[in-house]
Amino acid sequence: MKYKIGQEVWWARFETSESSIECPDCAGKGHIRCIMGDETEVTVDCQNCQVGFEEFSRGRIK
C-alpha cells in the first residue's frame, strides 16, 4: 500500500478560467473614430483589443 491510513496526502492541480473586460479605448465597439485636422472623420480598428493574428477587433480585452 502506497499510503498509510490517516496519512495526510496533498494533490496538486491547476485550473484556468478565461475572463475579459470591455476595452477602455473603444468602449467595446472594436473601432475608434478619429477627427482629423481638417474636420474629416476616419474610423480605424482599435489596436488595444485586436489580437495580433486576427483581422478584426473584439471590443474586449482578456
mmCIF file of N, CA and C in Angstrom:
data_model
loop_
_atom_site.group_PDB
_atom_site.id
_atom_site.type_symbol
_atom_site.label_atom_id
_atom_site.label_comp_id
_atom_site.label_asym_id
_atom_site.label_seq_id
_atom_site.Cartn_x
_atom_site.Cartn_y
_atom_site.Cartn_z
ATOM 1 N N MET A 1 0.848 -1.174 0.000
ATOM 2 C CA MET A 1 0.000 0.000 0.000
ATOM 3 C C MET A 1 0.897 1.242 0.000
ATOM 4 N N LYS A 2 0.597 2.207 -0.877
ATOM 5 C CA LYS A 2 1.438 3.385 -1.048
ATOM 6 C C LYS A 2 1.312 4.354 0.125
ATOM 7 N N TYR A 3 0.104 4.521 0.649
ATOM 8 C CA TYR A 3 -0.131 5.466 1.752
ATOM 9 C C TYR A 3 -0.688 4.723 2.957
ATOM 10 N N LYS A 4 -0.416 5.261 4.116
ATOM 11 C CA LYS A 4 -0.930 4.672 5.349
ATOM 12 C C LYS A 4 -2.265 5.317 5.701
ATOM 13 N N ILE A 5 -3.118 4.610 6.377
ATOM 14 C CA ILE A 5 -4.404 5.142 6.809
ATOM 15 C C ILE A 5 -4.155 6.309 7.760
ATOM 16 N N GLY A 6 -4.834 7.453 7.474
ATOM 17 C CA GLY A 6 -4.686 8.644 8.300
ATOM 18 C C GLY A 6 -3.555 9.565 7.871
ATOM 19 N N GLN A 7 -2.746 9.120 6.925
ATOM 20 C CA GLN A 7 -1.636 9.947 6.450
ATOM 21 C C GLN A 7 -2.184 11.103 5.610
ATOM 22 N N GLU A 8 -1.631 12.311 5.829
ATOM 23 C CA GLU A 8 -2.046 13.483 5.060
ATOM 24 C C GLU A 8 -1.432 13.398 3.665
ATOM 25 N N VAL A 9 -2.275 13.573 2.646
ATOM 26 C CA VAL A 9 -1.838 13.484 1.261
ATOM 27 C C VAL A 9 -2.202 14.784 0.558
ATOM 28 N N TRP A 10 -1.262 15.322 -0.200
ATOM 29 C CA TRP A 10 -1.501 16.546 -0.971
ATOM 30 C C TRP A 10 -1.659 16.176 -2.429
ATOM 31 N N TRP A 11 -2.585 16.855 -3.085
ATOM 32 C CA TRP A 11 -2.827 16.626 -4.508
ATOM 33 C C TRP A 11 -2.774 17.970 -5.204
ATOM 34 N N ALA A 12 -1.797 18.177 -6.058
ATOM 35 C CA ALA A 12 -1.640 19.451 -6.767
ATOM 36 C C ALA A 12 -2.413 19.397 -8.078
ATOM 37 N N ARG A 13 -3.095 20.507 -8.371
ATOM 38 C CA ARG A 13 -3.792 20.607 -9.651
ATOM 39 C C ARG A 13 -3.848 22.062 -10.074
ATOM 40 N N PHE A 14 -4.185 22.265 -11.319
ATOM 41 C CA PHE A 14 -4.183 23.604 -11.895
ATOM 42 C C PHE A 14 -5.451 23.779 -12.714
ATOM 43 N N GLU A 15 -6.174 24.866 -12.475
ATOM 44 C CA GLU A 15 -7.380 25.164 -13.235
ATOM 45 C C GLU A 15 -7.280 26.582 -13.780
ATOM 46 N N THR A 16 -7.819 26.797 -14.948
ATOM 47 C CA THR A 16 -7.843 28.134 -15.526
ATOM 48 C C THR A 16 -9.270 28.515 -15.887
ATOM 49 N N SER A 17 -9.501 29.790 -15.892
ATOM 50 C CA SER A 17 -10.776 30.305 -16.391
ATOM 51 C C SER A 17 -10.474 31.607 -17.125
ATOM 52 N N GLU A 18 -11.035 31.734 -18.299
ATOM 53 C CA GLU A 18 -10.767 32.899 -19.128
ATOM 54 C C GLU A 18 -11.772 33.996 -18.802
ATOM 55 N N SER A 19 -11.283 35.205 -18.653
ATOM 56 C CA SER A 19 -12.178 36.333 -18.399
ATOM 57 C C SER A 19 -11.733 37.510 -19.258
ATOM 58 N N SER A 20 -12.643 38.449 -19.454
ATOM 59 C CA SER A 20 -12.315 39.618 -20.260
ATOM 60 C C SER A 20 -13.099 40.819 -19.754
ATOM 61 N N ILE A 21 -12.611 42.003 -20.128
ATOM 62 C CA ILE A 21 -13.295 43.246 -19.780
ATOM 63 C C ILE A 21 -13.535 44.040 -21.054
ATOM 64 N N GLU A 22 -14.469 44.966 -20.987
ATOM 65 C CA GLU A 22 -14.732 45.838 -22.128
ATOM 66 C C GLU A 22 -13.511 46.715 -22.369
ATOM 67 N N CYS A 23 -13.147 46.873 -23.623
ATOM 68 C CA CYS A 23 -11.981 47.677 -23.979
ATOM 69 C C CYS A 23 -12.218 49.135 -23.585
ATOM 70 N N PRO A 24 -11.309 49.725 -22.802
ATOM 71 C CA PRO A 24 -11.496 51.119 -22.389
ATOM 72 C C PRO A 24 -11.237 52.128 -23.517
ATOM 73 N N ASP A 25 -10.520 51.719 -24.557
ATOM 74 C CA ASP A 25 -10.219 52.644 -25.655
ATOM 75 C C ASP A 25 -11.399 52.831 -26.605
ATOM 76 N N CYS A 26 -12.068 51.731 -26.960
ATOM 77 C CA CYS A 26 -13.162 51.816 -27.939
ATOM 78 C C CYS A 26 -14.535 51.593 -27.314
ATOM 79 N N ALA A 27 -14.594 51.412 -25.996
ATOM 80 C CA ALA A 27 -15.854 51.172 -25.271
ATOM 81 C C ALA A 27 -16.593 49.951 -25.810
ATOM 82 N N GLY A 28 -15.846 48.932 -26.228
ATOM 83 C CA GLY A 28 -16.442 47.686 -26.678
ATOM 84 C C GLY A 28 -16.909 47.684 -28.119
ATOM 85 N N LYS A 29 -16.684 48.753 -28.858
ATOM 86 C CA LYS A 29 -17.161 48.842 -30.244
ATOM 87 C C LYS A 29 -16.222 48.165 -31.240
ATOM 88 N N GLY A 30 -14.941 48.054 -30.911
ATOM 89 C CA GLY A 30 -13.979 47.432 -31.821
ATOM 90 C C GLY A 30 -13.359 48.403 -32.801
ATOM 91 N N HIS A 31 -13.805 49.644 -32.790
ATOM 92 C CA HIS A 31 -13.224 50.657 -33.669
ATOM 93 C C HIS A 31 -13.228 52.013 -32.963
ATOM 94 N N ILE A 32 -12.375 52.900 -33.455
ATOM 95 C CA ILE A 32 -12.233 54.236 -32.874
ATOM 96 C C ILE A 32 -12.463 55.258 -33.980
ATOM 97 N N ARG A 33 -13.232 56.285 -33.680
ATOM 98 C CA ARG A 33 -13.485 57.360 -34.646
ATOM 99 C C ARG A 33 -12.494 58.483 -34.371
ATOM 100 N N CYS A 34 -11.754 58.857 -35.388
ATOM 101 C CA CYS A 34 -10.757 59.921 -35.269
ATOM 102 C C CYS A 34 -11.214 61.131 -36.075
ATOM 103 N N ILE A 35 -11.082 62.303 -35.495
ATOM 104 C CA ILE A 35 -11.388 63.542 -36.204
ATOM 105 C C ILE A 35 -10.055 64.166 -36.600
ATOM 106 N N MET A 36 -9.854 64.309 -37.906
ATOM 107 C CA MET A 36 -8.598 64.818 -38.434
ATOM 108 C C MET A 36 -8.553 66.344 -38.323
ATOM 109 N N GLY A 37 -7.412 66.930 -38.635
ATOM 110 C CA GLY A 37 -7.220 68.375 -38.546
ATOM 111 C C GLY A 37 -8.155 69.177 -39.431
ATOM 112 N N ASP A 38 -8.562 68.602 -40.553
ATOM 113 C CA ASP A 38 -9.484 69.313 -41.453
ATOM 114 C C ASP A 38 -10.949 68.947 -41.181
ATOM 115 N N GLU A 39 -11.208 68.381 -39.995
ATOM 116 C CA GLU A 39 -12.546 68.008 -39.517
ATOM 117 C C GLU A 39 -13.153 66.791 -40.219
ATOM 118 N N THR A 40 -12.399 66.082 -41.055
ATOM 119 C CA THR A 40 -12.926 64.842 -41.620
ATOM 120 C C THR A 40 -12.837 63.753 -40.561
ATOM 121 N N GLU A 41 -13.770 62.800 -40.608
ATOM 122 C CA GLU A 41 -13.801 61.712 -39.637
ATOM 123 C C GLU A 41 -13.329 60.419 -40.295
ATOM 124 N N VAL A 42 -12.492 59.703 -39.581
ATOM 125 C CA VAL A 42 -11.957 58.435 -40.056
ATOM 126 C C VAL A 42 -12.197 57.402 -38.963
ATOM 127 N N THR A 43 -12.648 56.222 -39.338
ATOM 128 C CA THR A 43 -12.836 55.131 -38.385
ATOM 129 C C THR A 43 -11.725 54.112 -38.591
ATOM 130 N N VAL A 44 -11.038 53.749 -37.507
ATOM 131 C CA VAL A 44 -9.953 52.767 -37.571
ATOM 132 C C VAL A 44 -10.221 51.663 -36.565
ATOM 133 N N ASP A 45 -9.704 50.471 -36.854
ATOM 134 C CA ASP A 45 -9.837 49.362 -35.914
ATOM 135 C C ASP A 45 -9.071 49.679 -34.639
ATOM 136 N N CYS A 46 -9.625 49.287 -33.517
ATOM 137 C CA CYS A 46 -8.978 49.509 -32.221
ATOM 138 C C CYS A 46 -7.788 48.557 -32.089
ATOM 139 N N GLN A 47 -6.617 49.089 -31.844
ATOM 140 C CA GLN A 47 -5.410 48.277 -31.701
ATOM 141 C C GLN A 47 -5.261 47.698 -30.300
ATOM 142 N N ASN A 48 -5.984 48.257 -29.336
ATOM 143 C CA ASN A 48 -5.876 47.785 -27.960
ATOM 144 C C ASN A 48 -6.542 46.422 -27.777
ATOM 145 N N CYS A 49 -7.669 46.196 -28.431
ATOM 146 C CA CYS A 49 -8.396 44.941 -28.239
ATOM 147 C C CYS A 49 -8.273 43.997 -29.431
ATOM 148 N N GLN A 50 -7.406 44.297 -30.380
ATOM 149 C CA GLN A 50 -7.194 43.413 -31.526
ATOM 150 C C GLN A 50 -6.081 42.434 -31.195
ATOM 151 N N VAL A 51 -6.348 41.153 -31.415
ATOM 152 C CA VAL A 51 -5.324 40.135 -31.229
ATOM 153 C C VAL A 51 -4.488 40.120 -32.504
ATOM 154 N N GLY A 52 -3.180 40.084 -32.368
ATOM 155 C CA GLY A 52 -2.270 40.270 -33.489
ATOM 156 C C GLY A 52 -2.550 39.477 -34.743
ATOM 157 N N PHE A 53 -2.977 38.226 -34.626
ATOM 158 C CA PHE A 53 -3.165 37.402 -35.813
ATOM 159 C C PHE A 53 -4.581 37.479 -36.375
ATOM 160 N N GLU A 54 -5.497 38.180 -35.707
ATOM 161 C CA GLU A 54 -6.867 38.290 -36.198
ATOM 162 C C GLU A 54 -7.058 39.591 -36.967
ATOM 163 N N GLU A 55 -7.975 39.587 -37.899
ATOM 164 C CA GLU A 55 -8.185 40.754 -38.750
ATOM 165 C C GLU A 55 -9.166 41.755 -38.155
ATOM 166 N N PHE A 56 -9.834 41.424 -37.068
ATOM 167 C CA PHE A 56 -10.848 42.308 -36.503
ATOM 168 C C PHE A 56 -10.589 42.546 -35.018
ATOM 169 N N SER A 57 -11.122 43.627 -34.514
ATOM 170 C CA SER A 57 -11.019 43.943 -33.091
ATOM 171 C C SER A 57 -12.231 43.367 -32.378
ATOM 172 N N ARG A 58 -12.028 42.831 -31.192
ATOM 173 C CA ARG A 58 -13.097 42.165 -30.463
ATOM 174 C C ARG A 58 -13.932 43.100 -29.597
ATOM 175 N N GLY A 59 -13.361 44.211 -29.175
ATOM 176 C CA GLY A 59 -14.075 45.095 -28.260
ATOM 177 C C GLY A 59 -13.904 44.687 -26.809
ATOM 178 N N ARG A 60 -13.150 43.618 -26.578
ATOM 179 C CA ARG A 60 -12.909 43.130 -25.218
ATOM 180 C C ARG A 60 -11.430 42.797 -25.063
ATOM 181 N N ILE A 61 -10.934 42.926 -23.848
ATOM 182 C CA ILE A 61 -9.535 42.624 -23.533
ATOM 183 C C ILE A 61 -9.511 41.446 -22.579
ATOM 184 N N LYS A 62 -8.652 40.480 -22.860
ATOM 185 C CA LYS A 62 -8.530 39.315 -21.975
ATOM 186 C C LYS A 62 -7.636 39.636 -20.821
#
